[in-house]
mmCIF file of C-alpha atoms in Angstrom:
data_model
loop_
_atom_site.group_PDB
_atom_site.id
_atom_site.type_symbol
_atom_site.label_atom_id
_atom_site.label_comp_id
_atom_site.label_asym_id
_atom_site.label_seq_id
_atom_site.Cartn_x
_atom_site.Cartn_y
_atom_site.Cartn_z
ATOM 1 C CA UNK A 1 244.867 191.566 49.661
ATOM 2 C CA UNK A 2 241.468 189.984 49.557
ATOM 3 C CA UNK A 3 239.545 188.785 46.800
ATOM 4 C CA UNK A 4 237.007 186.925 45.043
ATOM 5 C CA UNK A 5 238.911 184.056 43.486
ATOM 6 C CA UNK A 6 237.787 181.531 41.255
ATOM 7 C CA UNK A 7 239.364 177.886 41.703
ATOM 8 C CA UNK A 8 237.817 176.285 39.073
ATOM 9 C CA UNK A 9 235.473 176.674 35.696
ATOM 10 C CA UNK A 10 232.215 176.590 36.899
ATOM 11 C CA UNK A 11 232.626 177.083 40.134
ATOM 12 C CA UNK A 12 232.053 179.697 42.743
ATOM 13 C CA UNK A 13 234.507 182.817 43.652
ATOM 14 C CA UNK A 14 235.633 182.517 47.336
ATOM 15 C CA UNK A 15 236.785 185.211 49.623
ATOM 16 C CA UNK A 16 240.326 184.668 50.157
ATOM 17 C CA UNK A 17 243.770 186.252 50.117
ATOM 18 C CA UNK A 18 245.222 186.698 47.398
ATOM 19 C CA UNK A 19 248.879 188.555 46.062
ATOM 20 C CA UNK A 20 249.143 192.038 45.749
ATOM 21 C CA UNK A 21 249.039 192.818 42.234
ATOM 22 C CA UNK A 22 252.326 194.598 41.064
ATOM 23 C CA UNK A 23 252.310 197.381 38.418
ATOM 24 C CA UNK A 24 254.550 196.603 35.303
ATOM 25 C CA UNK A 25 256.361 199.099 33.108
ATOM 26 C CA UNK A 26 253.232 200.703 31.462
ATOM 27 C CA UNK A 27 250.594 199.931 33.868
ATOM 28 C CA UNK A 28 249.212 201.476 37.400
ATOM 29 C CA UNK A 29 247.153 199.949 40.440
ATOM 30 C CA UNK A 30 244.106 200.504 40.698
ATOM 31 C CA UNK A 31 242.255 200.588 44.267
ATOM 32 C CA UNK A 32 238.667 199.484 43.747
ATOM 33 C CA UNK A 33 235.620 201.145 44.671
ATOM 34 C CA UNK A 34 232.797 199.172 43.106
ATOM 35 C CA UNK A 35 232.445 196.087 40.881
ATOM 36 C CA UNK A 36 228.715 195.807 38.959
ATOM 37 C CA UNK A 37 228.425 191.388 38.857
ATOM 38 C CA UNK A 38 226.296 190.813 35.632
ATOM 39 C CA UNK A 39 225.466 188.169 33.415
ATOM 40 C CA UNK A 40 228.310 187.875 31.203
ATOM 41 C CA UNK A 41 230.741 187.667 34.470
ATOM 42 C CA UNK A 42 228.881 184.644 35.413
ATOM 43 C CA UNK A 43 228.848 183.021 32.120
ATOM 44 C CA UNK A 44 232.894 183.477 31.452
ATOM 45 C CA UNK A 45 233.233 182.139 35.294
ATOM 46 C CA UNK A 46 230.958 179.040 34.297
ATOM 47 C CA UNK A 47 232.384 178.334 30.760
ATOM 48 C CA UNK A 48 229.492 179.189 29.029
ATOM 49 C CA UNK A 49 230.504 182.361 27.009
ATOM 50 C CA UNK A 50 232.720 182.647 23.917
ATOM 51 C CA UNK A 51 235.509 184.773 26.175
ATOM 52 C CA UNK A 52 235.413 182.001 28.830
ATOM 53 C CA UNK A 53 239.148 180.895 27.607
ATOM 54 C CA UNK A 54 240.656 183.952 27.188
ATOM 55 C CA UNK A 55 239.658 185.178 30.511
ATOM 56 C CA UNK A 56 240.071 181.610 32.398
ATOM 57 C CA UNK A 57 242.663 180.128 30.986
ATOM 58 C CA UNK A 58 245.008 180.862 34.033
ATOM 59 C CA UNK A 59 243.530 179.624 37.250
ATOM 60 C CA UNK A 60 242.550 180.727 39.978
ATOM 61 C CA UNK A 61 241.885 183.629 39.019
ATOM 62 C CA UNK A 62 239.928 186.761 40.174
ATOM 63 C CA UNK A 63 236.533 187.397 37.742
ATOM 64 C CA UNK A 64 235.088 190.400 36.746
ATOM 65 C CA UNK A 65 236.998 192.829 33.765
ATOM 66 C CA UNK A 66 235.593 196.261 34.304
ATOM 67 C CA UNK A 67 234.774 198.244 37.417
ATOM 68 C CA UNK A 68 234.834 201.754 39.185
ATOM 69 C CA UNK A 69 237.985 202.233 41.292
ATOM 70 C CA UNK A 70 240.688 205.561 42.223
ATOM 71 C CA UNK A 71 244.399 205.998 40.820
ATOM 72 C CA UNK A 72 247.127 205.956 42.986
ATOM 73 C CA UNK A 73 246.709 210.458 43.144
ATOM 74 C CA UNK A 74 243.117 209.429 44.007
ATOM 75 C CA UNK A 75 240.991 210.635 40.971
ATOM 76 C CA UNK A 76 237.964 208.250 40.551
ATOM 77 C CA UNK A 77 237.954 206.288 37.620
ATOM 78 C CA UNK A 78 236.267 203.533 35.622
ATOM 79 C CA UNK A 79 238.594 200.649 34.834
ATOM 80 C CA UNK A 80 238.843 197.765 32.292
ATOM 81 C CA UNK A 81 241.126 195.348 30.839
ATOM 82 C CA UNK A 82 243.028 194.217 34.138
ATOM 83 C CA UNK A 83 245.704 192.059 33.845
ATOM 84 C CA UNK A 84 245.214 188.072 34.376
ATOM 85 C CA UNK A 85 244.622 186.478 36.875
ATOM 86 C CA UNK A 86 243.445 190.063 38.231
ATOM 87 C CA UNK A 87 240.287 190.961 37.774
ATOM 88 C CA UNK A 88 238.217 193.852 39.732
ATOM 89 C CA UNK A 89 236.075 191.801 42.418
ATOM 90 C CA UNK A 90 239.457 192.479 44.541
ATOM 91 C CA UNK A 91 240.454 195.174 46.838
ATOM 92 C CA UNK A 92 242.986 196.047 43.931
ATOM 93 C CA UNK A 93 243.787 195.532 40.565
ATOM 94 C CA UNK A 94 246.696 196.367 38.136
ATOM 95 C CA UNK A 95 245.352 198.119 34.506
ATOM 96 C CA UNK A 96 247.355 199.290 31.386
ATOM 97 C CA UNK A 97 247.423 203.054 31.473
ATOM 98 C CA UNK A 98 244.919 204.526 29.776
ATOM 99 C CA UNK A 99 242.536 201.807 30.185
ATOM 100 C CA UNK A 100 240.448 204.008 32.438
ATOM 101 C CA UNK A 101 238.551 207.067 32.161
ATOM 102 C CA UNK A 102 237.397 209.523 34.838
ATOM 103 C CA UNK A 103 234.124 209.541 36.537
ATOM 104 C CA UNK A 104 231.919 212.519 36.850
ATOM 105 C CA UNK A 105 231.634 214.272 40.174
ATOM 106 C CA UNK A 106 228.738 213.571 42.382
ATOM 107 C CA UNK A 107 228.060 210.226 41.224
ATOM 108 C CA UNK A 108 228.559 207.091 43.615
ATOM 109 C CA UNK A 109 230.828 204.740 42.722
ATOM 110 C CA UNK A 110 228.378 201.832 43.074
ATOM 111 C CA UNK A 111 225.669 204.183 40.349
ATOM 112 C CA UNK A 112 228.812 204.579 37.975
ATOM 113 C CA UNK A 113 229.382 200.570 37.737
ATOM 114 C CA UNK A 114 225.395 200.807 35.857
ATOM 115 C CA UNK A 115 225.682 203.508 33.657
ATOM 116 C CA UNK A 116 227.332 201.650 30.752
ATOM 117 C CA UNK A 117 224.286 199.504 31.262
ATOM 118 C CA UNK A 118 222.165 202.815 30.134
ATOM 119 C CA UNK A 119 224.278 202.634 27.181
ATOM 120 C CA UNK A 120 222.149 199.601 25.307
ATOM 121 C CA UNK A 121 218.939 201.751 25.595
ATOM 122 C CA UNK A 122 220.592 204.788 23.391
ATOM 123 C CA UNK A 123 220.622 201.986 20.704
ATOM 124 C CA UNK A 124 217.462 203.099 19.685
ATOM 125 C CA UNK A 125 219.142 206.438 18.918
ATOM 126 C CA UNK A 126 222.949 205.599 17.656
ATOM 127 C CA UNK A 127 221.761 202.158 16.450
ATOM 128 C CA UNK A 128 218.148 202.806 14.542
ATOM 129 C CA UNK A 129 218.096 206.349 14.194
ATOM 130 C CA UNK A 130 215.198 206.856 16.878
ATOM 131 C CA UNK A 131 213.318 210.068 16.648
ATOM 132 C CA UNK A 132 210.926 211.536 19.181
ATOM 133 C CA UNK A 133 206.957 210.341 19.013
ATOM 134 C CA UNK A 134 208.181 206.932 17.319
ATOM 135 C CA UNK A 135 206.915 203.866 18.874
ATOM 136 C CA UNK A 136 209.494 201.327 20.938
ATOM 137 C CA UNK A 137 209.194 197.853 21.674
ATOM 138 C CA UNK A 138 211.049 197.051 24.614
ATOM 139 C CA UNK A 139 211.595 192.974 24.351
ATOM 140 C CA UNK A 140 212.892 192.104 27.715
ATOM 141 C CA UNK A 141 211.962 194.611 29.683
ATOM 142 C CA UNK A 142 212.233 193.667 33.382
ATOM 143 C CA UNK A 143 216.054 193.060 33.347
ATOM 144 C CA UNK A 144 218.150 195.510 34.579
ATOM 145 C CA UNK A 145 218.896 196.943 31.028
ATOM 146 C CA UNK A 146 215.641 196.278 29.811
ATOM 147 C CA UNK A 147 214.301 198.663 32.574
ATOM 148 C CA UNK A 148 216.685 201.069 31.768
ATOM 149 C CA UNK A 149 215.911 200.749 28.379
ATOM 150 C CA UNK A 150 212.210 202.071 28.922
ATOM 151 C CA UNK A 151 213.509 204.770 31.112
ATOM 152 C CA UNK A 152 215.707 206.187 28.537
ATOM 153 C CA UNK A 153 213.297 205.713 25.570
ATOM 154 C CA UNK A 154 210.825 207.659 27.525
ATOM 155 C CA UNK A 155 213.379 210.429 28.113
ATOM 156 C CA UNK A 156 214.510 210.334 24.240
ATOM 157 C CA UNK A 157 210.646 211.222 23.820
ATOM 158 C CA UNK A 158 209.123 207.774 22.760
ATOM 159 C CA UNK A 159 205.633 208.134 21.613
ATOM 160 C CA UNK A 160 204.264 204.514 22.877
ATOM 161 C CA UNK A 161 206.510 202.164 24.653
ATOM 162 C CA UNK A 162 205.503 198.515 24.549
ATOM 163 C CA UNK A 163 207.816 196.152 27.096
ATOM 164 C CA UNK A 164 208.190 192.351 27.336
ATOM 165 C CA UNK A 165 209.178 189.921 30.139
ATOM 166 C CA UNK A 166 207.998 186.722 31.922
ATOM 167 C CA UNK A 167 206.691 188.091 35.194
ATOM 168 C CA UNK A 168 203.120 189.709 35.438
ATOM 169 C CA UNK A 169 203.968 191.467 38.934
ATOM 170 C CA UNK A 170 207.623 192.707 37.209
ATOM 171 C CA UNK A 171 205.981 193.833 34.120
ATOM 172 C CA UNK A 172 203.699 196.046 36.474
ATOM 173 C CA UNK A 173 206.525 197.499 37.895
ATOM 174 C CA UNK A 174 208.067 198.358 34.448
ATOM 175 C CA UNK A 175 204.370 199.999 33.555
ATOM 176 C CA UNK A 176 205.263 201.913 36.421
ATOM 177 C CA UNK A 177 208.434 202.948 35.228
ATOM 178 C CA UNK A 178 206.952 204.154 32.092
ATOM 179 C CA UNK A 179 205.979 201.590 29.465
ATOM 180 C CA UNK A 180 202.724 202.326 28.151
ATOM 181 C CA UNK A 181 201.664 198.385 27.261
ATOM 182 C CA UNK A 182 203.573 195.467 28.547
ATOM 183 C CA UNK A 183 203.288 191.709 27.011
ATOM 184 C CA UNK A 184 203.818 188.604 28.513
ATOM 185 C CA UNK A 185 206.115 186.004 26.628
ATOM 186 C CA UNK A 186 204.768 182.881 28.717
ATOM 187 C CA UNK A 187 202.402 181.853 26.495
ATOM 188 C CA UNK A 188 201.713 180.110 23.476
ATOM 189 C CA UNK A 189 202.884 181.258 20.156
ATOM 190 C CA UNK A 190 199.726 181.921 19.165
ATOM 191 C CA UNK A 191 198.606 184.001 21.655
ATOM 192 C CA UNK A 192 201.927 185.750 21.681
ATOM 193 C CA UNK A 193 201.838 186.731 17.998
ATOM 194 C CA UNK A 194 198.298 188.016 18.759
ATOM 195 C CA UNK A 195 199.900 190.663 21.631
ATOM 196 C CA UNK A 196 202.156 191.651 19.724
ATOM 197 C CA UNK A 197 199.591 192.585 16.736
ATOM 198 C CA UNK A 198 197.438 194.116 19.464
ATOM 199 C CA UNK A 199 199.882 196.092 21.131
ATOM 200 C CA UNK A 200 201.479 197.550 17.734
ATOM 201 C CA UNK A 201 199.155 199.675 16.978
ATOM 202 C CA UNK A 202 200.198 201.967 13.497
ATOM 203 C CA UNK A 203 203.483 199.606 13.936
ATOM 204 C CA UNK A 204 206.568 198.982 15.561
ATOM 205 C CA UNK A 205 209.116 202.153 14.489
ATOM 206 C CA UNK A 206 212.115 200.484 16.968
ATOM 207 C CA UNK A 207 212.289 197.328 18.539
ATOM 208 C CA UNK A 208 215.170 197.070 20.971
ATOM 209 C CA UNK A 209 215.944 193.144 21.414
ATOM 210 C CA UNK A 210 217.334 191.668 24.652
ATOM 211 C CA UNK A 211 215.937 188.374 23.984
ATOM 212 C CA UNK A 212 216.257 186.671 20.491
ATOM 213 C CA UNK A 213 214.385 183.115 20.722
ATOM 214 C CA UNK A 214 211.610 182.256 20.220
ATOM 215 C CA UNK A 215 209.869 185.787 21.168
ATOM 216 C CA UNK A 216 212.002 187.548 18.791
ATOM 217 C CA UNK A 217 210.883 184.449 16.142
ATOM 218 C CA UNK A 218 207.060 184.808 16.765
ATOM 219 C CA UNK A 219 207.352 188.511 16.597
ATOM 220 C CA UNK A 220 209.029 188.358 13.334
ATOM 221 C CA UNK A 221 206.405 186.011 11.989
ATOM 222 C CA UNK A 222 203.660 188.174 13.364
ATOM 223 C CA UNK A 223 205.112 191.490 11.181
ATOM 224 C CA UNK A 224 204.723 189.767 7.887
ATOM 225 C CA UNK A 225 201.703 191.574 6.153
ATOM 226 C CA UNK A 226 198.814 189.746 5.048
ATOM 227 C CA UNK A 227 198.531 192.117 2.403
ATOM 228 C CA UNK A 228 200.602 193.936 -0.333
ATOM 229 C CA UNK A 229 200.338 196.839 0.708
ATOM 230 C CA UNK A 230 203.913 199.038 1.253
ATOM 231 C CA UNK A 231 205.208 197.873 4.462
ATOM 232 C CA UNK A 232 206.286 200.379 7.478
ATOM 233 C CA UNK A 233 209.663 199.610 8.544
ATOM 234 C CA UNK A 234 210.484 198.690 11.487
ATOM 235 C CA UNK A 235 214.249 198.783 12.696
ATOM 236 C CA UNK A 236 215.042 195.857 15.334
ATOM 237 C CA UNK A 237 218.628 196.526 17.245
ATOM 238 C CA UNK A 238 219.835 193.189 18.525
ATOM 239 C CA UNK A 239 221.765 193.472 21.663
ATOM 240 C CA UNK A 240 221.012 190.073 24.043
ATOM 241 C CA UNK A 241 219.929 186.554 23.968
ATOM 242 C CA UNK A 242 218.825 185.729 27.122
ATOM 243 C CA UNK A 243 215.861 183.531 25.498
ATOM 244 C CA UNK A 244 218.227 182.146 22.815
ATOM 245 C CA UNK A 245 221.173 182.235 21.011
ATOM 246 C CA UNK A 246 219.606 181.285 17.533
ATOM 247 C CA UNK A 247 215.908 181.399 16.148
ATOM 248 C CA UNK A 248 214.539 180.802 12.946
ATOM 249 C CA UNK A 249 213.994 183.872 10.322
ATOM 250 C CA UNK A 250 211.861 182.817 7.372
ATOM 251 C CA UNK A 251 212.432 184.867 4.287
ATOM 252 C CA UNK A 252 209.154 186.427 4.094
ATOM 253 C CA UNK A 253 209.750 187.753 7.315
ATOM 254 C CA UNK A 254 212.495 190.001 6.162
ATOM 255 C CA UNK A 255 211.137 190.230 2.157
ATOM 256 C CA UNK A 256 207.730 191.854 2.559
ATOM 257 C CA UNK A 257 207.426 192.831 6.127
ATOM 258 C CA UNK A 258 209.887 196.112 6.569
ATOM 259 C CA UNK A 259 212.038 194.686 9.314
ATOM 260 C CA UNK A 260 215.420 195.728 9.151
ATOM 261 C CA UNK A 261 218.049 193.939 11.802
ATOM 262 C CA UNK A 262 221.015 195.214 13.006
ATOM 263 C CA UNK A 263 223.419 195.124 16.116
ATOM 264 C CA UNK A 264 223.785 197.534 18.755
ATOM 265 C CA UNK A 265 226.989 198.347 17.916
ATOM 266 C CA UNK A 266 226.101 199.822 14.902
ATOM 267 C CA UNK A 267 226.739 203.486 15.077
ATOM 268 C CA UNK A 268 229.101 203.585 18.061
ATOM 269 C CA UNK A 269 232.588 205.186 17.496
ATOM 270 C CA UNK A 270 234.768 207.582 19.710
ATOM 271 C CA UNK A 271 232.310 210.375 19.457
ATOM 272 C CA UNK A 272 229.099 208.883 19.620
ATOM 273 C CA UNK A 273 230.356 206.609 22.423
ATOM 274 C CA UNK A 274 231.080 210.023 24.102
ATOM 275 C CA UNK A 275 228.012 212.128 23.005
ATOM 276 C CA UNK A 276 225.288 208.986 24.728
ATOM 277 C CA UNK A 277 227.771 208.411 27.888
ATOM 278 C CA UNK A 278 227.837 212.281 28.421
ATOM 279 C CA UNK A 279 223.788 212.426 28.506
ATOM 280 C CA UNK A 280 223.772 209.223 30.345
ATOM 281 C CA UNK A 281 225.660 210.728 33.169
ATOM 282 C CA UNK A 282 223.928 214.332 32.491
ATOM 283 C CA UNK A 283 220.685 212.438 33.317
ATOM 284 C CA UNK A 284 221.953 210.483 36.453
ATOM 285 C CA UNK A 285 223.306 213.867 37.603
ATOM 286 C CA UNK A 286 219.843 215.418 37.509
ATOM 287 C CA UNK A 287 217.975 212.605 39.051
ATOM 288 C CA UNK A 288 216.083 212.219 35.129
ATOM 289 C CA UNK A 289 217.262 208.814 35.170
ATOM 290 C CA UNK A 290 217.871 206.687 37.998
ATOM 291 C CA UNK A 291 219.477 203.485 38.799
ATOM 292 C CA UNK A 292 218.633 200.317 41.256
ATOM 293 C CA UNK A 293 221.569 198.676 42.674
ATOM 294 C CA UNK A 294 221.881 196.211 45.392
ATOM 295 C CA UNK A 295 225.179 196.589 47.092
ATOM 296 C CA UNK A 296 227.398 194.180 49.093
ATOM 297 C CA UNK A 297 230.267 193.868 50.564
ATOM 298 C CA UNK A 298 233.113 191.930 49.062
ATOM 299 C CA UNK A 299 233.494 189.665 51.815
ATOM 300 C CA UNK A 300 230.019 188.101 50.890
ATOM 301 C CA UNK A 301 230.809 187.185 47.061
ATOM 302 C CA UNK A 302 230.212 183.739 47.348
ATOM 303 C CA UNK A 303 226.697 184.006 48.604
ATOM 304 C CA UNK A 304 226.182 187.010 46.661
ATOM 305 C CA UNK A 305 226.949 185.149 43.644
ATOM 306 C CA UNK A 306 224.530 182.722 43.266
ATOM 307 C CA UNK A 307 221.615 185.111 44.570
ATOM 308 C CA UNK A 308 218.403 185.092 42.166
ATOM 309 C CA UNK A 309 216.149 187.450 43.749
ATOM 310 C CA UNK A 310 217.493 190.755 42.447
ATOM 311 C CA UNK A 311 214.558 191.496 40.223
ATOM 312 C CA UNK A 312 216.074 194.189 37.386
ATOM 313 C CA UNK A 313 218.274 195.386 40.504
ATOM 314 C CA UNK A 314 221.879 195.550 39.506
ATOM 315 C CA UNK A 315 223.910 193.721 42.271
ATOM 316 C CA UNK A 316 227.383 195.681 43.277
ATOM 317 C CA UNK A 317 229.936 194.344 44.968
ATOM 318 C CA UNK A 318 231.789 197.136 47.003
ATOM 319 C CA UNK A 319 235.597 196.144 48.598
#
């Protein structure tokens, strides 16, 4: 079969044959439909992320760990947890049974590799308990979650919708999309902590964080109160770190200001994992919520790869 195989750590997948995969006792093939390439497939390919050994440590190998794909009876499913050196930027892959689930009808596969992505935005709902009119800061807004992000907020009946990035002419298009006040992190601290106070209005109810860094840092130094008066709270779901792994939290920045920090897996189980993928896909059925993808064919990984100018598109490879 042909896939996109990776040689070496840090290298780039080539188009190449490579053996049939053959289903164990326990397992099925999988024929693949449509393979979302995102950040953290990169970083494992390059070294850089904490699963880079447990996903690299037999090479060459084929990257990529989830994907959309049909059973051997044909039902459409989405797919995870292939077997190594397998991945799903192939034409097949071999899975354990039951490490897939079926995908609604009417959706493409190529829109079904994004709507996990949709997932991170109902943070703001399983994560910090997120009711309609409440204020949402989006911080990294013109990434391909961080877009989505401000579409489902505004669907889950956001009040005010602030969104951050690094791009004026991006954050226009995320205004577009339906943030009501957008922020640009490219300048100084000081004139970052004053957006943020501008834009915050009677506060900051959710703050959904795809940075960390330093613009989660000066935010969190421009929420301490100058006063002693009772401060609102303001529930920050960490879920990326594409401006930093690690920042510096002064005390008084959690002690007086109302900011309470958690993960975006907080809240998730079997049924809520269900209940926010079911109006996730009840949303992309209805058109409510819709989804930019840039697709391309398999045989062009290597060039598709190392492409930069997706802006919040989600590229898919399709076999």
């Amino acid at each position: 079969m042909k896939a996109a195989v990776l040689h070496e750590i840090g290298g780039i997948p080539r188009y190449e044959d490579f053996p049939d995969p053959v289903a164990g006792a326990d397992e099925v093939i999988i024929e693949v439909k449509a393979v979302a390439v995102e950040t953290v497939d990169k970083r494992i390919a390059a070294g850089t992320h904490y699963a880079s050994r447990q996903y690299t440590a037999q090479l060459p190998a084929i990257p990529a760990f989830d994907g959309i794909g049909a059973l051997p009876d044909g039902t459409l499913v989405g797919f995870g947890n292939p077997r190594r050196p397998y991945g799903a930027l192939a034409e097949k892959t071999v899975v354990p049974k039951g490490a897939y689930m079926p995908i609604a009808e009417g959706i493409d596969p190529a829109i079904a590799t994004v709507l996990g992505t949709a997932i991170t935005g109902m943070s703001i709902k399983t994560a910090a308990g997120f009711v309609p009119g409440e204020t949402v800061l989006v911080q990294g807004a013109t990434g391909v979650a961080g877009r989505l992000a401000v579409k489902v907020a505004r669907l889950l009946g956001a009040g005010r919708i602030i969104a951050t990035g690094r791009d004026d002419d991006q954050l226009r298009e995320v205004r577009a999309l339906g943030a009501d006040e957008v922020i640009n992190t490219a300048v100084a601290d000081e004139a970052l902590a004053q957006a943020y106070l501008d834009a915050k209005g009677d506060g900051y109810d959710v703050v959904l964080d795809y940075l960390w860094g330093r613009p989660t840092e000066v935010l969190l130094r421009s929420l301490i109160p100058q006063t002693f008066a009772f401060p609102r709270p303001t529930r920050l779901v960490q879920i990326g770190e594409s401006a930093g792994a690690g920042l510096v939290l002064a005390a008084e920045s959690l002690r007086t200001s109302g900011v309470e920090i958690c993960g975006a897996a907080k809240g998730l189980g079997p049924q809520t994992m269900q209940e926010v993928y079911g109006q996730v896909v009840a949303w992309a059925q209805s058109g409510e919520l819709t989804f930019d993808v840039v697709k391309v064919p398999l045989s062009d990984i290597e060039t598709a790869w190392q492409r930069t100018d997706l802006r919040g598109s989600r590229l898919v490879v399709v076999p």
